[in-house]
mmCIF file of C-alpha atoms and ligand atoms in Angstrom:
data_model
loop_
_atom_site.group_PDB
_atom_site.id
_atom_site.type_symbol
_atom_site.label_atom_id
_atom_site.label_comp_id
_atom_site.label_asym_id
_atom_site.label_seq_id
_atom_site.Cartn_x
_atom_site.Cartn_y
_atom_site.Cartn_z
ATOM 1 C CA MET A 285 0.000 0.000 0.000
ATOM 2 C CA ILE A 286 1.300 3.424 -0.945
ATOM 3 C CA LEU A 287 0.100 6.433 1.024
ATOM 4 C CA LEU A 288 -0.679 9.460 -1.164
ATOM 5 C CA ASP A 289 0.915 11.960 1.193
ATOM 6 C CA GLY A 290 -0.841 15.284 0.638
ATOM 7 C CA LYS A 291 1.082 16.992 3.403
ATOM 8 C CA HIS A 292 4.428 16.174 1.831
ATOM 9 C CA THR A 293 3.289 16.956 -1.723
ATOM 10 C CA SER A 294 1.648 20.237 -0.717
ATOM 11 C CA ASN A 295 4.884 21.271 1.023
ATOM 12 C CA GLN A 296 6.786 20.461 -2.170
ATOM 13 C CA ILE A 297 4.381 22.604 -4.217
ATOM 14 C CA LYS A 298 4.709 25.447 -1.690
ATOM 15 C CA GLU A 299 8.495 25.279 -1.976
ATOM 16 C CA GLU A 300 8.225 25.453 -5.786
ATOM 17 C CA ILE A 301 5.948 28.503 -5.502
ATOM 18 C CA LYS A 302 8.287 30.096 -2.942
ATOM 19 C CA ASP A 303 11.210 29.708 -5.374
ATOM 20 C CA THR A 304 9.204 31.294 -8.196
ATOM 21 C CA VAL A 305 8.287 34.217 -5.926
ATOM 22 C CA SER A 306 11.952 34.683 -4.924
ATOM 23 C CA GLY A 307 12.772 34.918 -8.625
ATOM 24 C CA MET A 308 10.060 37.550 -9.105
ATOM 25 C CA LYS A 309 11.395 39.543 -6.153
ATOM 26 C CA SER A 310 14.972 39.413 -7.393
ATOM 27 C CA ARG A 311 13.852 40.737 -10.783
ATOM 28 C CA GLY A 312 12.037 43.595 -9.023
ATOM 29 C CA GLU A 313 8.596 42.318 -10.069
ATOM 30 C CA ARG A 314 5.471 42.724 -7.963
ATOM 31 C CA VAL A 315 4.702 39.521 -6.009
ATOM 32 C CA PRO A 316 1.270 37.815 -6.175
ATOM 33 C CA HIS A 317 -1.364 39.284 -3.867
ATOM 34 C CA LEU A 318 -4.329 37.248 -2.560
ATOM 35 C CA ALA A 319 -7.247 38.605 -0.526
ATOM 36 C CA ALA A 320 -9.714 36.547 1.486
ATOM 37 C CA VAL A 321 -13.150 37.815 2.477
ATOM 38 C CA LEU A 322 -14.586 36.257 5.615
ATOM 39 C CA VAL A 323 -18.093 37.101 6.807
ATOM 40 C CA GLY A 324 -18.919 36.246 10.434
ATOM 41 C CA ASN A 325 -17.139 33.976 12.882
ATOM 42 C CA ASP A 326 -17.788 30.378 11.838
ATOM 43 C CA GLY A 327 -15.116 28.267 13.580
ATOM 44 C CA ALA A 328 -14.092 26.116 10.631
ATOM 45 C CA SER A 329 -14.042 29.115 8.259
ATOM 46 C CA LEU A 330 -11.813 31.094 10.660
ATOM 47 C CA THR A 331 -9.386 28.158 10.762
ATOM 48 C CA TYR A 332 -9.333 27.722 6.966
ATOM 49 C CA VAL A 333 -8.920 31.422 6.203
ATOM 50 C CA GLY A 334 -6.182 31.784 8.838
ATOM 51 C CA SER A 335 -4.357 28.893 7.278
ATOM 52 C CA LYS A 336 -4.684 30.392 3.762
ATOM 53 C CA VAL A 337 -3.272 33.740 4.918
ATOM 54 C CA ARG A 338 -0.356 32.083 6.765
ATOM 55 C CA SER A 339 0.475 30.018 3.671
ATOM 56 C CA CYS A 340 0.549 33.197 1.564
ATOM 57 C CA GLU A 341 3.066 34.709 3.947
ATOM 58 C CA TYR A 342 5.145 31.524 3.866
ATOM 59 C CA VAL A 343 5.570 31.542 0.081
ATOM 60 C CA GLY A 344 6.171 35.311 -0.051
ATOM 61 C CA PHE A 345 2.801 36.476 -1.421
ATOM 62 C CA ASP A 346 1.122 39.631 -0.205
ATOM 63 C CA SER A 347 -2.164 38.830 1.537
ATOM 64 C CA THR A 348 -5.124 40.787 2.827
ATOM 65 C CA LEU A 349 -7.814 39.475 5.147
ATOM 66 C CA ILE A 350 -11.124 41.317 4.971
ATOM 67 C CA HIS A 351 -13.148 40.235 7.998
ATOM 68 C CA LEU A 352 -16.734 41.507 7.920
ATOM 69 C CA GLU A 353 -19.469 41.307 10.536
ATOM 70 C CA GLU A 354 -22.013 38.487 10.372
ATOM 71 C CA ASN A 355 -24.902 40.971 9.958
ATOM 72 C CA ILE A 356 -23.585 43.025 7.009
ATOM 73 C CA THR A 357 -26.058 43.393 4.142
ATOM 74 C CA GLU A 358 -25.724 41.778 0.750
ATOM 75 C CA ALA A 359 -25.420 45.256 -0.792
ATOM 76 C CA VAL A 360 -22.401 46.100 1.373
ATOM 77 C CA LEU A 361 -20.734 42.813 0.489
ATOM 78 C CA LEU A 362 -21.381 43.444 -3.221
ATOM 79 C CA LYS A 363 -19.740 46.893 -2.860
ATOM 80 C CA GLN A 364 -16.714 45.250 -1.255
ATOM 81 C CA ILE A 365 -16.533 42.751 -4.149
ATOM 82 C CA GLU A 366 -16.657 45.580 -6.676
ATOM 83 C CA LYS A 367 -13.784 47.274 -4.866
ATOM 84 C CA LEU A 368 -11.723 44.081 -5.022
ATOM 85 C CA ASN A 369 -12.550 43.670 -8.738
ATOM 86 C CA GLN A 370 -11.194 47.192 -9.383
ATOM 87 C CA ASP A 371 -8.115 46.879 -7.146
ATOM 88 C CA LYS A 372 -5.127 46.743 -9.490
ATOM 89 C CA THR A 373 -2.748 45.637 -6.707
ATOM 90 C CA LEU A 374 -4.748 42.436 -6.225
ATOM 91 C CA ASP A 375 -4.314 39.329 -8.401
ATOM 92 C CA GLY A 376 -7.000 37.142 -6.912
ATOM 93 C CA TYR A 377 -9.416 36.802 -4.034
ATOM 94 C CA ILE A 378 -11.784 34.341 -2.433
ATOM 95 C CA VAL A 379 -15.027 34.770 -0.540
ATOM 96 C CA GLN A 380 -15.005 32.088 2.127
ATOM 97 C CA LEU A 381 -18.144 29.896 2.124
ATOM 98 C CA PRO A 382 -20.619 29.312 3.650
ATOM 99 C CA LEU A 383 -22.011 32.849 3.811
ATOM 100 C CA PRO A 384 -24.677 33.810 6.367
ATOM 101 C CA LYS A 385 -28.193 32.725 5.324
ATOM 102 C CA HIS A 386 -29.437 36.261 4.527
ATOM 103 C CA ILE A 387 -26.842 36.613 1.756
ATOM 104 C CA ASP A 388 -27.435 35.047 -1.670
ATOM 105 C CA GLU A 389 -24.259 33.034 -2.256
ATOM 106 C CA GLU A 390 -24.854 32.645 -5.985
ATOM 107 C CA LYS A 391 -25.252 36.391 -6.461
ATOM 108 C CA ILE A 392 -21.955 37.006 -4.665
ATOM 109 C CA LEU A 393 -20.020 34.375 -6.620
ATOM 110 C CA LEU A 394 -21.365 35.773 -9.918
ATOM 111 C CA ALA A 395 -20.125 39.248 -8.956
ATOM 112 C CA ILE A 396 -16.496 38.091 -8.686
ATOM 113 C CA ASP A 397 -14.399 39.017 -11.732
ATOM 114 C CA PRO A 398 -13.594 35.608 -13.320
ATOM 115 C CA LYS A 399 -10.006 36.817 -13.875
ATOM 116 C CA LYS A 400 -9.590 37.130 -10.087
ATOM 117 C CA ASP A 401 -11.687 34.067 -9.180
ATOM 118 C CA VAL A 402 -8.861 31.911 -7.804
ATOM 119 C CA ASP A 403 -11.424 29.547 -6.203
ATOM 120 C CA GLY A 404 -12.682 28.769 -9.718
ATOM 121 C CA PHE A 405 -16.339 28.947 -8.606
ATOM 122 C CA HIS A 406 -17.565 31.391 -11.290
ATOM 123 C CA PRO A 407 -19.510 29.784 -14.195
ATOM 124 C CA ALA A 408 -17.041 31.337 -16.655
ATOM 125 C CA ASN A 409 -14.204 29.367 -15.053
ATOM 126 C CA PHE A 410 -16.257 26.184 -14.801
ATOM 127 C CA GLY A 411 -17.156 26.469 -18.500
ATOM 128 C CA ARG A 412 -13.575 27.193 -19.514
ATOM 129 C CA MET A 413 -12.360 24.213 -17.470
ATOM 130 C CA ALA A 414 -14.935 21.923 -19.139
ATOM 131 C CA LEU A 415 -13.809 23.176 -22.569
ATOM 132 C CA GLU A 416 -10.126 22.612 -21.721
ATOM 133 C CA LEU A 417 -9.266 26.318 -21.933
ATOM 134 C CA ASP A 418 -6.997 28.090 -19.415
ATOM 135 C CA ALA A 419 -9.107 28.376 -16.260
ATOM 136 C CA PHE A 420 -8.899 28.538 -12.504
ATOM 137 C CA ILE A 421 -9.692 24.989 -11.411
ATOM 138 C CA PRO A 422 -11.286 24.700 -7.939
ATOM 139 C CA ALA A 423 -8.587 23.879 -5.402
ATOM 140 C CA THR A 424 -9.867 20.465 -4.305
ATOM 141 C CA PRO A 425 -10.155 18.800 -7.736
ATOM 142 C CA PHE A 426 -6.934 20.583 -8.792
ATOM 143 C CA GLY A 427 -5.243 19.087 -5.718
ATOM 144 C CA ILE A 428 -6.516 15.582 -6.513
ATOM 145 C CA MET A 429 -5.175 15.844 -10.077
ATOM 146 C CA GLN A 430 -1.768 16.996 -8.813
ATOM 147 C CA LEU A 431 -1.526 14.187 -6.272
ATOM 148 C CA LEU A 432 -2.451 11.547 -8.895
ATOM 149 C CA GLU A 433 0.047 13.034 -11.340
ATOM 150 C CA ARG A 434 2.958 13.380 -8.909
ATOM 151 C CA TYR A 435 2.538 9.813 -7.604
ATOM 152 C CA LYS A 436 2.132 8.563 -11.199
ATOM 153 C CA VAL A 437 -1.116 6.786 -10.342
ATOM 154 C CA PRO A 438 -2.289 5.063 -13.549
ATOM 155 C CA THR A 439 -5.530 6.665 -14.805
ATOM 156 C CA ASN A 440 -5.272 6.089 -18.564
ATOM 157 C CA GLY A 441 -8.214 3.879 -19.576
ATOM 158 C CA LYS A 442 -9.040 3.097 -15.945
ATOM 159 C CA HIS A 443 -12.528 3.110 -14.454
ATOM 160 C CA CYS A 444 -12.974 5.885 -11.919
ATOM 161 C CA VAL A 445 -16.102 6.063 -9.762
ATOM 162 C CA VAL A 446 -16.690 9.501 -8.257
ATOM 163 C CA VAL A 447 -19.125 9.414 -5.340
ATOM 164 C CA GLY A 448 -20.684 12.880 -4.996
ATOM 165 C CA ARG A 449 -21.814 15.438 -7.577
ATOM 166 C CA SER A 450 -21.122 18.775 -5.866
ATOM 167 C CA HIS A 451 -20.183 21.765 -7.995
ATOM 168 C CA ILE A 452 -16.923 22.156 -6.064
ATOM 169 C CA VAL A 453 -15.606 18.569 -6.035
ATOM 170 C CA GLY A 454 -17.587 15.683 -7.579
ATOM 171 C CA ARG A 455 -18.675 17.304 -10.828
ATOM 172 C CA PRO A 456 -15.368 19.036 -11.682
ATOM 173 C CA ILE A 457 -13.161 16.014 -10.820
ATOM 174 C CA SER A 458 -15.368 13.807 -13.009
ATOM 175 C CA ILE A 459 -14.794 16.194 -15.923
ATOM 176 C CA LEU A 460 -11.047 16.586 -15.328
ATOM 177 C CA MET A 461 -10.335 12.859 -15.052
ATOM 178 C CA SER A 462 -12.180 12.132 -18.283
ATOM 179 C CA GLN A 463 -10.202 14.772 -20.195
ATOM 180 C CA LYS A 464 -6.963 14.128 -22.075
ATOM 181 C CA GLY A 465 -3.694 14.753 -20.252
ATOM 182 C CA PRO A 466 -1.892 13.817 -17.032
ATOM 183 C CA ALA A 467 -4.144 12.066 -14.481
ATOM 184 C CA GLY A 468 -6.816 12.004 -17.202
ATOM 185 C CA ASN A 469 -8.133 9.636 -19.881
ATOM 186 C CA ALA A 470 -10.173 7.745 -17.278
ATOM 187 C CA THR A 471 -13.632 6.313 -17.876
ATOM 188 C CA VAL A 472 -15.653 8.097 -15.223
ATOM 189 C CA THR A 473 -18.900 7.172 -13.512
ATOM 190 C CA VAL A 474 -20.551 9.779 -11.269
ATOM 191 C CA ALA A 475 -22.492 8.224 -8.404
ATOM 192 C CA HIS A 476 -24.508 10.118 -5.802
ATOM 193 C CA SER A 477 -27.106 9.792 -3.049
ATOM 194 C CA ARG A 478 -29.728 8.416 -5.488
ATOM 195 C CA THR A 479 -27.448 5.805 -7.059
ATOM 196 C CA GLU A 480 -28.777 2.261 -6.748
ATOM 197 C CA GLN A 481 -26.418 -0.611 -5.885
ATOM 198 C CA LEU A 482 -23.496 1.729 -5.166
ATOM 199 C CA ALA A 483 -21.300 -1.060 -3.778
ATOM 200 C CA GLU A 484 -21.596 -2.981 -7.063
ATOM 201 C CA LEU A 485 -20.252 0.064 -8.880
ATOM 202 C CA THR A 486 -17.438 0.866 -6.468
ATOM 203 C CA ARG A 487 -16.314 -2.792 -6.530
ATOM 204 C CA GLN A 488 -15.696 -2.393 -10.286
ATOM 205 C CA ALA A 489 -13.653 0.792 -9.853
ATOM 206 C CA ASP A 490 -9.905 1.075 -10.352
ATOM 207 C CA ILE A 491 -10.096 4.501 -8.702
ATOM 208 C CA ILE A 492 -12.688 5.725 -6.204
ATOM 209 C CA VAL A 493 -13.067 9.402 -5.334
ATOM 210 C CA MET A 494 -15.185 9.761 -2.190
ATOM 211 C CA ALA A 495 -16.736 13.225 -1.925
ATOM 212 C CA LEU A 496 -19.933 12.495 -0.060
ATOM 213 C CA GLY A 497 -19.365 14.008 3.383
ATOM 214 C CA ILE A 498 -20.530 10.910 5.291
ATOM 215 C CA PRO A 499 -17.851 9.713 7.746
ATOM 216 C CA GLU A 500 -16.402 6.238 7.085
ATOM 217 C CA TYR A 501 -19.016 5.415 4.441
ATOM 218 C CA LEU A 502 -16.696 3.420 2.165
ATOM 219 C CA THR A 503 -15.904 0.042 3.703
ATOM 220 C CA ALA A 504 -13.522 -2.725 2.588
ATOM 221 C CA ASP A 505 -16.310 -4.872 1.082
ATOM 222 C CA MET A 506 -17.066 -2.019 -1.371
ATOM 223 C CA VAL A 507 -13.527 -1.956 -2.778
ATOM 224 C CA LYS A 508 -11.640 -4.069 -5.314
ATOM 225 C CA GLU A 509 -8.176 -5.392 -4.399
ATOM 226 C CA GLY A 510 -5.490 -2.957 -5.652
ATOM 227 C CA ALA A 511 -7.792 0.039 -6.120
ATOM 228 C CA THR A 512 -6.764 3.692 -5.677
ATOM 229 C CA ILE A 513 -8.775 5.497 -3.008
ATOM 230 C CA ILE A 514 -9.095 9.293 -2.848
ATOM 231 C CA ASP A 515 -10.871 10.532 0.287
ATOM 232 C CA VAL A 516 -12.161 14.101 0.105
ATOM 233 C CA GLY A 517 -14.296 13.858 3.274
ATOM 234 C CA ILE A 518 -13.458 16.117 6.222
ATOM 235 C CA THR A 519 -16.299 15.866 8.730
ATOM 236 C CA ARG A 520 -15.921 17.037 12.321
ATOM 237 C CA VAL A 521 -17.239 14.240 14.544
ATOM 238 C CA ALA A 522 -17.846 15.011 18.238
ATOM 239 C CA ASP A 523 -15.323 13.258 20.499
ATOM 240 C CA ASP A 524 -15.043 14.288 24.138
ATOM 241 C CA SER A 525 -11.816 12.363 24.602
ATOM 242 C CA HIS A 526 -10.084 14.799 22.234
ATOM 243 C CA PRO A 527 -8.945 18.235 23.521
ATOM 244 C CA LYS A 528 -10.738 20.018 20.668
ATOM 245 C CA GLY A 529 -13.972 18.108 21.385
ATOM 246 C CA TYR A 530 -14.027 16.614 17.879
ATOM 247 C CA VAL A 531 -12.012 14.500 15.481
ATOM 248 C CA ILE A 532 -11.800 14.827 11.690
ATOM 249 C CA LYS A 533 -13.160 11.824 9.791
ATOM 250 C CA GLY A 534 -12.941 11.083 6.095
ATOM 251 C CA ASP A 535 -15.532 9.285 3.955
ATOM 252 C CA VAL A 536 -13.411 6.118 4.010
ATOM 253 C CA LYS A 537 -13.018 3.530 6.770
ATOM 254 C CA PHE A 538 -9.282 3.922 6.419
ATOM 255 C CA ASP A 539 -7.895 1.014 8.472
ATOM 256 C CA GLU A 540 -9.831 -1.696 6.658
ATOM 257 C CA VAL A 541 -9.826 -0.131 3.157
ATOM 258 C CA ALA A 542 -6.043 0.471 3.329
ATOM 259 C CA GLN A 543 -5.549 -3.324 3.563
ATOM 260 C CA LYS A 544 -6.962 -3.709 0.041
ATOM 261 C CA ALA A 545 -5.897 -0.454 -1.639
ATOM 262 C CA HIS A 546 -2.741 0.040 -3.683
ATOM 263 C CA PHE A 547 -2.798 3.862 -3.343
ATOM 264 C CA ILE A 548 -4.818 5.661 -0.642
ATOM 265 C CA THR A 549 -5.047 9.188 0.802
ATOM 266 C CA PRO A 550 -5.143 9.577 4.597
ATOM 267 C CA VAL A 551 -7.439 11.977 6.487
ATOM 268 C CA PRO A 552 -6.055 14.268 7.742
ATOM 269 C CA GLY A 553 -2.929 14.797 5.627
ATOM 270 C CA GLY A 554 -4.333 13.804 2.237
ATOM 271 C CA ILE A 555 -6.454 16.048 0.039
ATOM 272 C CA GLY A 556 -6.951 18.737 2.734
ATOM 273 C CA PRO A 557 -3.425 20.218 2.645
ATOM 274 C CA MET A 558 -3.402 20.010 -1.165
ATOM 275 C CA THR A 559 -6.288 22.486 -1.437
ATOM 276 C CA ILE A 560 -4.316 25.336 0.128
ATOM 277 C CA ALA A 561 -1.302 24.641 -2.081
ATOM 278 C CA MET A 562 -3.536 24.768 -5.167
ATOM 279 C CA LEU A 563 -5.141 28.031 -4.084
ATOM 280 C CA LEU A 564 -1.613 29.470 -3.958
ATOM 281 C CA LYS A 565 -0.894 27.951 -7.374
ATOM 282 C CA ASN A 566 -4.036 29.616 -8.790
ATOM 283 C CA THR A 567 -2.967 32.954 -7.305
ATOM 284 C CA LEU A 568 0.439 32.607 -8.958
ATOM 285 C CA LEU A 569 -1.315 31.755 -12.253
ATOM 286 C CA ALA A 570 -3.538 34.835 -11.821
ATOM 287 C CA ARG A 571 -0.433 36.989 -11.417
ATOM 288 C CA GLN A 572 1.109 35.450 -14.540
ATOM 289 C CA TRP A 573 -2.049 35.466 -16.715
ATOM 290 C CA ASN A 574 -3.111 38.972 -15.791
ATOM 291 C CA ALA A 575 0.377 40.367 -16.333
ATOM 292 C CA SER A 576 0.399 39.501 -20.010
HETATM 293 N N1 LIG B 768 -15.451 26.720 2.116
HETATM 294 C C1 LIG B 768 -15.051 25.425 2.118
HETATM 295 N N2 LIG B 768 -14.157 25.206 1.126
HETATM 296 C C2 LIG B 768 -13.991 26.377 0.498
HETATM 297 C C3 LIG B 768 -13.183 26.800 -0.595
HETATM 298 O O1 LIG B 768 -12.441 26.035 -1.228
HETATM 299 N N3 LIG B 768 -13.290 28.100 -0.947
HETATM 300 C C4 LIG B 768 -14.113 28.960 -0.306
HETATM 301 N N4 LIG B 768 -14.154 30.225 -0.728
HETATM 302 N N5 LIG B 768 -14.871 28.616 0.710
HETATM 303 C C5 LIG B 768 -14.801 27.328 1.107
#
């Protein structure tokens, strides 16, 4: 069994980005600048955004955190977005999700200039990605593709079953893996909560991407010997014996599935760390694309 070590690979990618930024600095060029908009005080969102800002500092990017009150109006947030769209010192920005219920998430995401949409959530980027044009690919599927490519996991002609059809993970990874190119050329099946006989499908898969959000859903009996397992799940499960009061669980029953898998991602330390590295990569791409 080979562990697909997202922590190690994401550190490697960060070092590559750091080197590129050093080169930019030494040539007197402006370094990439990422902004993150956070509305309210959701615990997980605070952790994620903090981690994104710290990673920017690590690789030498400029970063700006815009922390807004939970009760701001949609109109005020839209004004802030417009300001960020106009800001010539800024290469890319993200609006951390989820947003408070009184704000229409779709309206906000549509207001982001696609050229600064380093999360890749705008329909223009999704469409460009599907058409194999230069696009910001959402960080999670981008991270999965990088991990598969760097570990040389065979995908050419293989059957990949993606479990989950979200706009951020399941749908885009199913498109990317079916496209030509590295980590591509797979035959992809998209399964979801309405799929009948899921275990029969997953047992046929050479690669399984679990993006369902149900802790430890995939068990050993659902997996073929030698399969590649990608676990995108990160659910906080209450656990009083842990100092934080919770533990992070993936969608895969790791201990038993690892016995049968050839390649497998752990949780934590698998896809999670890759997403931040790919957000940085998108910000670097934004700097490069928007400069020319
Ligand atoms: N919330 C959970 N994941 C993400 C992400 O990748 N981007 C943003 N903006 N919000 C998130």
